[in-house]
Amino acid sequence: MSARSQHSVSLRRATEADIPFLVDLRRATMSQHEAAAGVSRSEEELLLHRVLARYAYAQIIVCSGTPVGLLKVIRDGAEWELLQIQLLPALQKAGIGTHLVRGVVAEARAAGASLRLSVLKGNPARSLYERLGFKVVREKANAVEMRLGG
């Protein structure tokens, strides 16, 4: 059974009321990967530079009526950016992220846009992006930049 049929997954625009959930989500999903990559963030950096960054683009991933994640995609002209996708650890590897990223890829292709992202070195999400056709275009100290199309 696919993640799509197992779970009723939808997206809704993030509101100010979602900020506490998103801070907790960020800690639950990224702390381990950031530590492994040698990235250290203060609480202020976590809030201002990750959770609230480009907040107008933030969509809450809702599964069976419950917020379970975050999707931020910048759809700007011919070059889009998958800025963030995070799912609660209990729902990772259930196909939900793959379903959502495939949807963004299909939208970008239909719009004739390339799609780029940055992923921390050692983050297992990189294998998902590679499976979907993303290629490494640049290595940075703690992350790799990847691109699909364009």
PDB file of C-alpha atoms in Angstrom:
ATOM      1  CA  MET A   1       0.000   0.000   0.000  1.00  0.00           C
ATOM      2  CA  SER A   2       1.425   3.404  -0.909  1.00  0.00           C
ATOM      3  CA  ALA A   3       1.917   6.259   1.543  1.00  0.00           C
ATOM      4  CA  ARG A   4      -0.699   8.169  -0.369  1.00  0.00           C
ATOM      5  CA  SER A   5      -3.383   5.549   0.180  1.00  0.00           C
ATOM      6  CA  GLN A   6      -2.255   4.753   3.734  1.00  0.00           C
ATOM      7  CA  HIS A   7      -2.331   8.374   4.836  1.00  0.00           C
ATOM      8  CA  SER A   8      -4.533  11.256   3.834  1.00  0.00           C
ATOM      9  CA  VAL A   9      -1.802  13.805   3.058  1.00  0.00           C
ATOM     10  CA  SER A  10      -2.512  17.447   2.283  1.00  0.00           C
ATOM     11  CA  LEU A  11      -0.799  20.814   2.487  1.00  0.00           C
ATOM     12  CA  ARG A  12      -1.967  24.061   4.024  1.00  0.00           C
ATOM     13  CA  ARG A  13      -0.345  27.458   4.420  1.00  0.00           C
ATOM     14  CA  ALA A  14       1.588  27.853   7.676  1.00  0.00           C
ATOM     15  CA  THR A  15       0.291  30.388  10.171  1.00  0.00           C
ATOM     16  CA  GLU A  16       1.823  32.075  13.193  1.00  0.00           C
ATOM     17  CA  ALA A  17       0.146  29.439  15.381  1.00  0.00           C
ATOM     18  CA  ASP A  18       2.328  26.776  13.690  1.00  0.00           C
ATOM     19  CA  ILE A  19       5.645  28.271  14.840  1.00  0.00           C
ATOM     20  CA  PRO A  20       5.978  26.215  18.075  1.00  0.00           C
ATOM     21  CA  PHE A  21       5.266  23.007  16.109  1.00  0.00           C
ATOM     22  CA  LEU A  22       7.836  23.993  13.478  1.00  0.00           C
ATOM     23  CA  VAL A  23      10.531  24.717  16.082  1.00  0.00           C
ATOM     24  CA  ASP A  24       9.942  21.289  17.651  1.00  0.00           C
ATOM     25  CA  LEU A  25       9.850  19.671  14.201  1.00  0.00           C
ATOM     26  CA  ARG A  26      13.154  21.294  13.264  1.00  0.00           C
ATOM     27  CA  ARG A  27      14.784  19.997  16.455  1.00  0.00           C
ATOM     28  CA  ALA A  28      13.357  16.497  15.963  1.00  0.00           C
ATOM     29  CA  THR A  29      14.357  16.206  12.315  1.00  0.00           C
ATOM     30  CA  MET A  30      17.552  18.197  11.914  1.00  0.00           C
ATOM     31  CA  SER A  31      19.514  18.338  15.185  1.00  0.00           C
ATOM     32  CA  GLN A  32      21.209  14.978  14.579  1.00  0.00           C
ATOM     33  CA  HIS A  33      22.127  15.827  10.963  1.00  0.00           C
ATOM     34  CA  GLU A  34      23.376  19.298  11.871  1.00  0.00           C
ATOM     35  CA  ALA A  35      25.546  17.897  14.663  1.00  0.00           C
ATOM     36  CA  ALA A  36      26.983  15.238  12.333  1.00  0.00           C
ATOM     37  CA  ALA A  37      27.770  17.938   9.747  1.00  0.00           C
ATOM     38  CA  GLY A  38      29.409  20.166  12.375  1.00  0.00           C
ATOM     39  CA  VAL A  39      26.652  22.802  12.284  1.00  0.00           C
ATOM     40  CA  SER A  40      25.700  24.437  15.558  1.00  0.00           C
ATOM     41  CA  ARG A  41      22.769  26.875  15.875  1.00  0.00           C
ATOM     42  CA  SER A  42      21.580  29.026  18.751  1.00  0.00           C
ATOM     43  CA  GLU A  43      17.858  29.119  19.546  1.00  0.00           C
ATOM     44  CA  GLU A  44      17.671  32.525  17.841  1.00  0.00           C
ATOM     45  CA  GLU A  45      19.366  31.192  14.692  1.00  0.00           C
ATOM     46  CA  LEU A  46      17.043  28.183  14.691  1.00  0.00           C
ATOM     47  CA  LEU A  47      13.989  30.423  14.843  1.00  0.00           C
ATOM     48  CA  LEU A  48      15.068  33.305  12.611  1.00  0.00           C
ATOM     49  CA  HIS A  49      17.260  31.606  10.028  1.00  0.00           C
ATOM     50  CA  ARG A  50      15.515  28.260   9.618  1.00  0.00           C
ATOM     51  CA  VAL A  51      11.924  28.267  10.859  1.00  0.00           C
ATOM     52  CA  LEU A  52      10.969  31.847   9.925  1.00  0.00           C
ATOM     53  CA  ALA A  53      13.175  32.095   6.824  1.00  0.00           C
ATOM     54  CA  ARG A  54      10.951  32.597   3.760  1.00  0.00           C
ATOM     55  CA  TYR A  55       7.930  31.843   5.973  1.00  0.00           C
ATOM     56  CA  ALA A  56       5.510  33.062   3.309  1.00  0.00           C
ATOM     57  CA  TYR A  57       6.400  29.882   1.382  1.00  0.00           C
ATOM     58  CA  ALA A  58       5.901  27.528   4.335  1.00  0.00           C
ATOM     59  CA  GLN A  59       3.253  24.849   3.964  1.00  0.00           C
ATOM     60  CA  ILE A  60       2.288  22.487   6.745  1.00  0.00           C
ATOM     61  CA  ILE A  61       2.113  18.837   5.753  1.00  0.00           C
ATOM     62  CA  VAL A  62      -1.061  17.415   7.260  1.00  0.00           C
ATOM     63  CA  CYS A  63      -1.654  13.682   7.576  1.00  0.00           C
ATOM     64  CA  SER A  64      -5.072  12.412   8.628  1.00  0.00           C
ATOM     65  CA  GLY A  65      -5.877  15.878  10.005  1.00  0.00           C
ATOM     66  CA  THR A  66      -2.669  16.246  12.075  1.00  0.00           C
ATOM     67  CA  PRO A  67       0.341  18.477  11.279  1.00  0.00           C
ATOM     68  CA  VAL A  68       3.291  16.179  10.578  1.00  0.00           C
ATOM     69  CA  GLY A  69       5.774  18.234   8.605  1.00  0.00           C
ATOM     70  CA  LEU A  70       6.878  21.234   6.608  1.00  0.00           C
ATOM     71  CA  LEU A  71       7.367  21.906   2.912  1.00  0.00           C
ATOM     72  CA  LYS A  72       8.936  25.136   1.607  1.00  0.00           C
ATOM     73  CA  VAL A  73       9.301  25.559  -2.125  1.00  0.00           C
ATOM     74  CA  ILE A  74      10.311  28.818  -3.781  1.00  0.00           C
ATOM     75  CA  ARG A  75       8.616  28.825  -7.183  1.00  0.00           C
ATOM     76  CA  ASP A  76      10.429  31.710  -8.834  1.00  0.00           C
ATOM     77  CA  GLY A  77      10.640  31.894 -12.608  1.00  0.00           C
ATOM     78  CA  ALA A  78      12.795  29.299 -14.346  1.00  0.00           C
ATOM     79  CA  GLU A  79      14.686  28.242 -11.208  1.00  0.00           C
ATOM     80  CA  TRP A  80      12.780  26.867  -8.253  1.00  0.00           C
ATOM     81  CA  GLU A  81      14.236  25.907  -4.878  1.00  0.00           C
ATOM     82  CA  LEU A  82      13.153  23.117  -2.585  1.00  0.00           C
ATOM     83  CA  LEU A  83      14.123  25.017   0.540  1.00  0.00           C
ATOM     84  CA  GLN A  84      12.918  22.616   3.232  1.00  0.00           C
ATOM     85  CA  ILE A  85      11.033  19.384   3.636  1.00  0.00           C
ATOM     86  CA  GLN A  86      10.730  17.849   7.069  1.00  0.00           C
ATOM     87  CA  LEU A  87       8.540  15.061   8.412  1.00  0.00           C
ATOM     88  CA  LEU A  88       8.159  13.843  11.957  1.00  0.00           C
ATOM     89  CA  PRO A  89      10.611  10.962  12.467  1.00  0.00           C
ATOM     90  CA  ALA A  90       7.783   8.434  12.981  1.00  0.00           C
ATOM     91  CA  LEU A  91       6.537   9.128   9.428  1.00  0.00           C
ATOM     92  CA  GLN A  92       9.884   9.164   7.669  1.00  0.00           C
ATOM     93  CA  LYS A  93      10.517   6.316   5.221  1.00  0.00           C
ATOM     94  CA  ALA A  94       6.774   5.824   4.726  1.00  0.00           C
ATOM     95  CA  GLY A  95       6.810   7.291   1.202  1.00  0.00           C
ATOM     96  CA  ILE A  96       5.230  10.610   2.130  1.00  0.00           C
ATOM     97  CA  GLY A  97       8.361  12.659   1.416  1.00  0.00           C
ATOM     98  CA  THR A  98       8.898  10.838  -1.875  1.00  0.00           C
ATOM     99  CA  HIS A  99       5.287  11.545  -2.872  1.00  0.00           C
ATOM    100  CA  LEU A 100       5.616  15.251  -2.030  1.00  0.00           C
ATOM    101  CA  VAL A 101       8.997  15.741  -3.717  1.00  0.00           C
ATOM    102  CA  ARG A 102       7.770  13.919  -6.825  1.00  0.00           C
ATOM    103  CA  GLY A 103       4.851  16.339  -6.896  1.00  0.00           C
ATOM    104  CA  VAL A 104       7.176  19.342  -6.725  1.00  0.00           C
ATOM    105  CA  VAL A 105       9.373  17.821  -9.461  1.00  0.00           C
ATOM    106  CA  ALA A 106       6.311  17.334 -11.683  1.00  0.00           C
ATOM    107  CA  GLU A 107       5.186  20.930 -11.069  1.00  0.00           C
ATOM    108  CA  ALA A 108       8.654  22.279 -11.900  1.00  0.00           C
ATOM    109  CA  ARG A 109       8.849  20.224 -15.092  1.00  0.00           C
ATOM    110  CA  ALA A 110       5.377  21.371 -16.155  1.00  0.00           C
ATOM    111  CA  ALA A 111       6.484  24.985 -15.579  1.00  0.00           C
ATOM    112  CA  GLY A 112       9.738  24.430 -17.495  1.00  0.00           C
ATOM    113  CA  ALA A 113      11.741  25.241 -14.381  1.00  0.00           C
ATOM    114  CA  SER A 114      14.846  23.661 -12.934  1.00  0.00           C
ATOM    115  CA  LEU A 115      14.776  22.689  -9.276  1.00  0.00           C
ATOM    116  CA  ARG A 116      17.614  23.074  -6.801  1.00  0.00           C
ATOM    117  CA  LEU A 117      18.161  22.215  -3.158  1.00  0.00           C
ATOM    118  CA  SER A 118      20.844  21.976  -0.514  1.00  0.00           C
ATOM    119  CA  VAL A 119      21.195  18.951   1.756  1.00  0.00           C
ATOM    120  CA  LEU A 120      23.531  18.454   4.707  1.00  0.00           C
ATOM    121  CA  LYS A 121      26.304  15.950   4.147  1.00  0.00           C
ATOM    122  CA  GLY A 122      25.312  12.702   5.801  1.00  0.00           C
ATOM    123  CA  ASN A 123      21.581  13.427   5.685  1.00  0.00           C
ATOM    124  CA  PRO A 124      19.891  10.259   4.365  1.00  0.00           C
ATOM    125  CA  ALA A 125      17.415  12.433   2.419  1.00  0.00           C
ATOM    126  CA  ARG A 126      20.187  12.827  -0.161  1.00  0.00           C
ATOM    127  CA  SER A 127      19.486   9.302  -1.422  1.00  0.00           C
ATOM    128  CA  LEU A 128      15.841  10.265  -2.046  1.00  0.00           C
ATOM    129  CA  TYR A 129      16.932  13.253  -4.113  1.00  0.00           C
ATOM    130  CA  GLU A 130      19.414  11.133  -6.080  1.00  0.00           C
ATOM    131  CA  ARG A 131      16.716   8.505  -6.769  1.00  0.00           C
ATOM    132  CA  LEU A 132      14.529  11.274  -8.193  1.00  0.00           C
ATOM    133  CA  GLY A 133      17.298  12.453 -10.529  1.00  0.00           C
ATOM    134  CA  PHE A 134      18.950  15.311  -8.648  1.00  0.00           C
ATOM    135  CA  LYS A 135      22.682  15.687  -9.317  1.00  0.00           C
ATOM    136  CA  VAL A 136      25.338  17.264  -7.103  1.00  0.00           C
ATOM    137  CA  VAL A 137      26.479  20.541  -8.643  1.00  0.00           C
ATOM    138  CA  ARG A 138      28.534  21.962  -5.785  1.00  0.00           C
ATOM    139  CA  GLU A 139      29.998  20.806  -2.502  1.00  0.00           C
ATOM    140  CA  LYS A 140      30.200  23.139   0.468  1.00  0.00           C
ATOM    141  CA  ALA A 141      31.799  22.575   3.850  1.00  0.00           C
ATOM    142  CA  ASN A 142      28.704  21.016   5.461  1.00  0.00           C
ATOM    143  CA  ALA A 143      26.305  20.452   2.571  1.00  0.00           C
ATOM    144  CA  VAL A 144      25.923  19.669  -1.097  1.00  0.00           C
ATOM    145  CA  GLU A 145      23.899  21.635  -3.599  1.00  0.00           C
ATOM    146  CA  MET A 146      21.861  19.535  -5.994  1.00  0.00           C
ATOM    147  CA  ARG A 147      19.938  20.340  -9.157  1.00  0.00           C
ATOM    148  CA  LEU A 148      17.331  18.704 -11.345  1.00  0.00           C
ATOM    149  CA  GLY A 149      16.905  19.980 -14.878  1.00  0.00           C
ATOM    150  CA  GLY A 150      18.075  23.257 -16.350  1.00  0.00           C
TER     151      GLY A 150
END
